[in-house]
XYZ file of C-alpha atoms in Angstrom:
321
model
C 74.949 93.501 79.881
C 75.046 89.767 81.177
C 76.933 88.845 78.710
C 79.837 91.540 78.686
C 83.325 90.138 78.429
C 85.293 93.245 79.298
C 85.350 94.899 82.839
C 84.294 98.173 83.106
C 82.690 98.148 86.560
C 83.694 100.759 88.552
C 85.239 99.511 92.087
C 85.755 101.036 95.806
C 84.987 104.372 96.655
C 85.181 105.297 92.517
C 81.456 104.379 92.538
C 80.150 107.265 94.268
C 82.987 109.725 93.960
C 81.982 112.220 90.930
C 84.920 113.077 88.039
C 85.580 116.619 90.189
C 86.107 114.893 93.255
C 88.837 112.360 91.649
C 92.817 112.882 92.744
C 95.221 112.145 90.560
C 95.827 108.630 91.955
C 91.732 108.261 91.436
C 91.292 109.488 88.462
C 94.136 106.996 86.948
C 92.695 104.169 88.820
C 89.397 104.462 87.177
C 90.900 105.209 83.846
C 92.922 102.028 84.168
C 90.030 99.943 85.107
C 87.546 101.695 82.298
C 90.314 100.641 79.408
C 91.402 104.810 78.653
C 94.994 103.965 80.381
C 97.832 101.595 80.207
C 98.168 99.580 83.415
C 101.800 98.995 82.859
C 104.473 102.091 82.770
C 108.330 102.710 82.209
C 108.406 105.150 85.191
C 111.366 104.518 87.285
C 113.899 106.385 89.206
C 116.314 105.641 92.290
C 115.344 106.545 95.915
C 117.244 108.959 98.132
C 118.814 107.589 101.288
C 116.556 105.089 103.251
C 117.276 107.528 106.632
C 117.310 110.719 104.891
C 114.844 114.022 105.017
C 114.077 113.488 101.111
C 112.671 109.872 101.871
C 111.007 110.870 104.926
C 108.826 113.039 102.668
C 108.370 110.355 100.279
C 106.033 107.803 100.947
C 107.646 105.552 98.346
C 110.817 106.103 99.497
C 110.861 103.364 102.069
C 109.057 100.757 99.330
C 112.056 100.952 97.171
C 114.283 99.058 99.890
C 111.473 96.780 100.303
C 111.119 96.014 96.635
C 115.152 95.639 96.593
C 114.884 92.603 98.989
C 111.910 91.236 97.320
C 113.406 91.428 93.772
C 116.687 89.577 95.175
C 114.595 86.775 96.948
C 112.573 86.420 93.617
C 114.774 86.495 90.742
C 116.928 83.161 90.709
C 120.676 82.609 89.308
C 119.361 82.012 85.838
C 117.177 85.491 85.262
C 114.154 83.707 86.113
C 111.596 83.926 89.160
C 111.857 81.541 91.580
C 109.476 79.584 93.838
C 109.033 82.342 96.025
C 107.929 84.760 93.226
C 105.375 82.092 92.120
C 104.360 81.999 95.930
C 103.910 85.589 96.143
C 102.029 86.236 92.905
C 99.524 83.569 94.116
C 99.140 85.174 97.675
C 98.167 88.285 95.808
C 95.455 86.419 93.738
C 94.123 84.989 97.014
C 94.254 87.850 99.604
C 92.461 90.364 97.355
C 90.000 87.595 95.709
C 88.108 86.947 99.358
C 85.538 90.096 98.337
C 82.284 90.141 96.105
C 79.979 92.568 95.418
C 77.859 90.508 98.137
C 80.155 90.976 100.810
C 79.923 94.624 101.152
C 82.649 96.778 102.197
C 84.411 93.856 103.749
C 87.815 91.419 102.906
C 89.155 92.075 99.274
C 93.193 93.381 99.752
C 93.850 93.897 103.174
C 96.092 91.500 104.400
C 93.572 89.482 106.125
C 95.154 85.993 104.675
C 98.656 87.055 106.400
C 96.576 88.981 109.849
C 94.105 86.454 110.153
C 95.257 82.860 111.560
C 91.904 81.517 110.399
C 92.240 81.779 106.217
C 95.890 80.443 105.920
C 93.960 76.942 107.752
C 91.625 76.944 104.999
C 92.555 74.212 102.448
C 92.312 76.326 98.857
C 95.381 78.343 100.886
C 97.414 75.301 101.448
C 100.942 75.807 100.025
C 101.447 79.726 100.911
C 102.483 79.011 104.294
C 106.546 80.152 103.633
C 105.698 82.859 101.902
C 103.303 84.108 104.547
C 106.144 83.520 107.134
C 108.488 85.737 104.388
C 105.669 88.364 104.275
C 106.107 88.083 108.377
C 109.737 88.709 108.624
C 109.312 91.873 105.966
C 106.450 93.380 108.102
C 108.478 92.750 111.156
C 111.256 94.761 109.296
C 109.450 97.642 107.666
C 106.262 97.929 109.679
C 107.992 100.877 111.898
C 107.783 102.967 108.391
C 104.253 103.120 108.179
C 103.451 100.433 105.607
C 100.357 97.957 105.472
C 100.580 93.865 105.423
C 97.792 94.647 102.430
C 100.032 96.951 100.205
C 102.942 94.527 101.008
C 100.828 91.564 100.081
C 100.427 93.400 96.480
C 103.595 95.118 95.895
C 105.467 91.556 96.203
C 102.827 90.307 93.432
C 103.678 93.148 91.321
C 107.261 93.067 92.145
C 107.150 88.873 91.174
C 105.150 89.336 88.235
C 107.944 91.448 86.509
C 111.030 89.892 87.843
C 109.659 86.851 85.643
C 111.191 87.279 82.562
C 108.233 89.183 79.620
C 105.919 90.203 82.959
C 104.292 93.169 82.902
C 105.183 96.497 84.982
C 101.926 96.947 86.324
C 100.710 100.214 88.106
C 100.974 99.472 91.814
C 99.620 101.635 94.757
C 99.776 101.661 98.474
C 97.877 102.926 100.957
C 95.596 100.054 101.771
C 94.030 99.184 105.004
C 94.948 96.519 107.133
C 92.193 93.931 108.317
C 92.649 91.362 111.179
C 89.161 90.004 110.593
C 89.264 86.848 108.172
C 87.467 87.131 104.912
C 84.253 85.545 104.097
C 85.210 81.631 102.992
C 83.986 79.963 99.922
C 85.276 82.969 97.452
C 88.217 81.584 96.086
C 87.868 79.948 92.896
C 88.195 75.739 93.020
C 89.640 73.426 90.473
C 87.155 70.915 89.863
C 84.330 73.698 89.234
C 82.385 74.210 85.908
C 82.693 77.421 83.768
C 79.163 78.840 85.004
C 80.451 78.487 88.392
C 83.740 79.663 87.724
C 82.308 82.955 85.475
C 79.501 83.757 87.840
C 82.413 83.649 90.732
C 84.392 85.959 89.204
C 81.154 88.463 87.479
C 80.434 88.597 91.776
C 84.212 90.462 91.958
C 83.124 93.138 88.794
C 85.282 90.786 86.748
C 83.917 89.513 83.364
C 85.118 86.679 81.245
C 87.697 88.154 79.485
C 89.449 89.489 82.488
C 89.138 86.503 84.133
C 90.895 84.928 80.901
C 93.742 87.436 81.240
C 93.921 86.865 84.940
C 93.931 83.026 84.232
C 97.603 83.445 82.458
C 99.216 84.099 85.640
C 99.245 80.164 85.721
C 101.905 80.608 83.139
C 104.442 80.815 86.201
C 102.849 78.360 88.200
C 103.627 74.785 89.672
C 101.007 72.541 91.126
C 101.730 70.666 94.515
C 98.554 69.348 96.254
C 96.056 69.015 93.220
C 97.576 65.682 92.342
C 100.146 65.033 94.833
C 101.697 62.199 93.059
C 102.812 64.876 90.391
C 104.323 67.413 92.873
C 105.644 70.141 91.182
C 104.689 69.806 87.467
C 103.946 73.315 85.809
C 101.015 74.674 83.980
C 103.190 75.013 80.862
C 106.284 74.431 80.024
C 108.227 77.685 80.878
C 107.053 78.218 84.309
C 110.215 80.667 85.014
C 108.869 82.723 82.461
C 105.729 85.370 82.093
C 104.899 84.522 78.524
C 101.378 82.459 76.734
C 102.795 79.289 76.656
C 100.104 78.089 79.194
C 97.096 79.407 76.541
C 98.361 77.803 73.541
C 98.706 74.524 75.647
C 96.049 74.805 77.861
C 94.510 74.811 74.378
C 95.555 70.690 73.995
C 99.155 71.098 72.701
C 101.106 70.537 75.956
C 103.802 68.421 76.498
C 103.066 65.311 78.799
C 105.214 66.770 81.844
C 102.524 69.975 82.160
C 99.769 69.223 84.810
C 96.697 71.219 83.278
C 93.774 72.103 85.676
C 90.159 70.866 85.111
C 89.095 74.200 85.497
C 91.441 76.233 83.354
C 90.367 73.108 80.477
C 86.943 74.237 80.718
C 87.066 77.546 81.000
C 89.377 77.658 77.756
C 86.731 76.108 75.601
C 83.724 78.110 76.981
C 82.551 80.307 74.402
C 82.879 83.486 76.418
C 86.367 83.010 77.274
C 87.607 80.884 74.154
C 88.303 84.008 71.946
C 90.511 85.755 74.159
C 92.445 82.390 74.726
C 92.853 82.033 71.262
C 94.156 85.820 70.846
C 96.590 85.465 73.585
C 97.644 81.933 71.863
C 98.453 83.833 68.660
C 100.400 85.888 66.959
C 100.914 89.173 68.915
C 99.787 87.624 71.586
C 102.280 88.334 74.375
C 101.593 92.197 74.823
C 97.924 91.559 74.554
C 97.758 89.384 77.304
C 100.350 92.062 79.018
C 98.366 94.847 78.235
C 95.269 93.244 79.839
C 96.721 91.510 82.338
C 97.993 94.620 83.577
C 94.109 96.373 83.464
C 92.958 93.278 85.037
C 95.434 93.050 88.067
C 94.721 96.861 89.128
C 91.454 96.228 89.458
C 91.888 92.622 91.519
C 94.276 93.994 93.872
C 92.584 96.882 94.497
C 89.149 94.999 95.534
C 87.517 95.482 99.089
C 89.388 98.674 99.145
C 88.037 101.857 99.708
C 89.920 104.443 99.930
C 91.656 104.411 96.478
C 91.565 107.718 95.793
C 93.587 108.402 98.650
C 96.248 106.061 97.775
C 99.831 107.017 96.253
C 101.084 105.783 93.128
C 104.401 103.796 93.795
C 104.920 102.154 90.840
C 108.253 103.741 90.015
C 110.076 101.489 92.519
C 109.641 98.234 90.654
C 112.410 96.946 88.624
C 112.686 97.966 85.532
């Protein structure tokens, strides 16, 4: 069991709620997470009027305004996301990652890193300042409809993730708590850390190695700006305004000089846990792989610390197409 590679730890309240007692919403969640469901899907529709009776009874009406503004502030001229969706995808990965299974029912996704002054100050956060101040001005728009900063946090990392050209649709929910207390510190994973580190950081959040190798890929949209500061800028591959494995194959030593590679993704690409699943997502077919598990993968991250998901409302059909 140590040495599992694939995440099949159940999460939230899903570890004490029996199959009878599942809704809909739970009983998808934990199918997701388990492997028996996709965690992408083609579901779409349009919303009624914002101020109408039909979206007053819809409580994912209002979210497909909100996801109109964020898709417009994240796509750029050219198709592809922008700085802001980068920003965005990143604050996702960071809000939801201050939990472990040591930390009780406490931080995880609930818009602590936004609510709390105290975590934005903390150095591994440096850079998500403008996008906090964007999550602000939504909040300060939309709040009066009933929405969380935690399910706002995630539905603009959802949203960015498949405004980048080949991103995934991934299954996104709402109904997330709201916490003003600041998450514990020393959870987020560092750059200059070893693969045991690394691993055992991420085995503490019921993610195994090749989730974590999935989850990695997001750096496929990435540009670094305070890890080297001499190189501001420089992406971790060479397509960073598009969702595609790029960053495994040359992560994997064939990257052109311009791409800044972190220490940590180096090592953790030629562990022997995670070095398989690199080399699958490298390959041929590769691309829907890493999709597919990506998708599993970010369901379960941004749904960490929370527990009440099988109260939660399945909103996923308001994301671009």
């Amino acid at each position: 069991e140590a040495d599992c590679k694939e995440s099949v730890e159940l999460i939230g309240d899903l570890e004490w709620l029996h199959d009878y007692q599942l809704s809909e919403v739970g009983a998808r969640v934990r199918n997701i997470i388990l492997g028996y469901e996709s965690g992408e899907t083609d579901e779409i529709y349009n919303a009624p009027p914002l101020h109408s009776y039909a979206c007053r009874q819809d409580t994912c009406c209002v979210w497909w305004y909100i996801v109109d503004e964020m898709e417009r502030l994240f796509r750029g001229p050219s198709g592809r996301c922008t700085n802001p969706a980068r920003a965005a995808i990143r604050l996702g990965f960071h809000d939801a990652s201050g939990w472990s299974k040591f930390t009780g029912q406490f931080g995880g996704a609930d818009g602590s890193i936004v609510l709390a002054p105290e975590e934005i100050l903390r150095p591994l956060n440096h850079g998500l300042e403008e996008i906090i101040e964007q999550m602000k001005i939504w909040y300060n728009k939309w709040g009066g409809y009933g929405i969380s900063m935690a399910d706002l946090i995630q539905m603009a990392g959802t949203v960015a993730t498949v405004v980048c050209p080949l991103g995934p649709r991934i299954r996104s929910f709402v109904g997330r708590p709201d916490s003003y207390t600041p998450c514990t510190d020393g959870l987020l994973p560092r750059v200059d850390s070893d693969a045991d580190t690394l691993i055992e950081l991420f085995r503490a959040k019921t993610i195994q190695p090749f989730g974590l190798a999935a989850l990695l890929g997001a750096h496929s949209t990435s540009q670094q700006r305070f890890v080297d500061p001499s190189r501001f800028g420089d992406p971790q591959d060479s397509t960073p305004g598009v969702w595609d494995t790029a960053f495994y194959s040359e992560t994997l030593g064939r990257a052109p000089p311009r791409v800044f590679t972190f220490r940590s993704d180096i090592v953790l690409s030629e562990d022997p846990r995670i070095y398989p699943e690199f080399r699958a997502f490298a390959g041929p077919g590769g691309q829907q792989h890493w999709n597919n598990d990506y998708a599993r993968e970010y369901v379960r991250l941004s749904l960490l610390g929370v527990y009440n998901i099988n109260n939660l409302t399945d909103c996923t059909w308001v994301l671009p197409p």
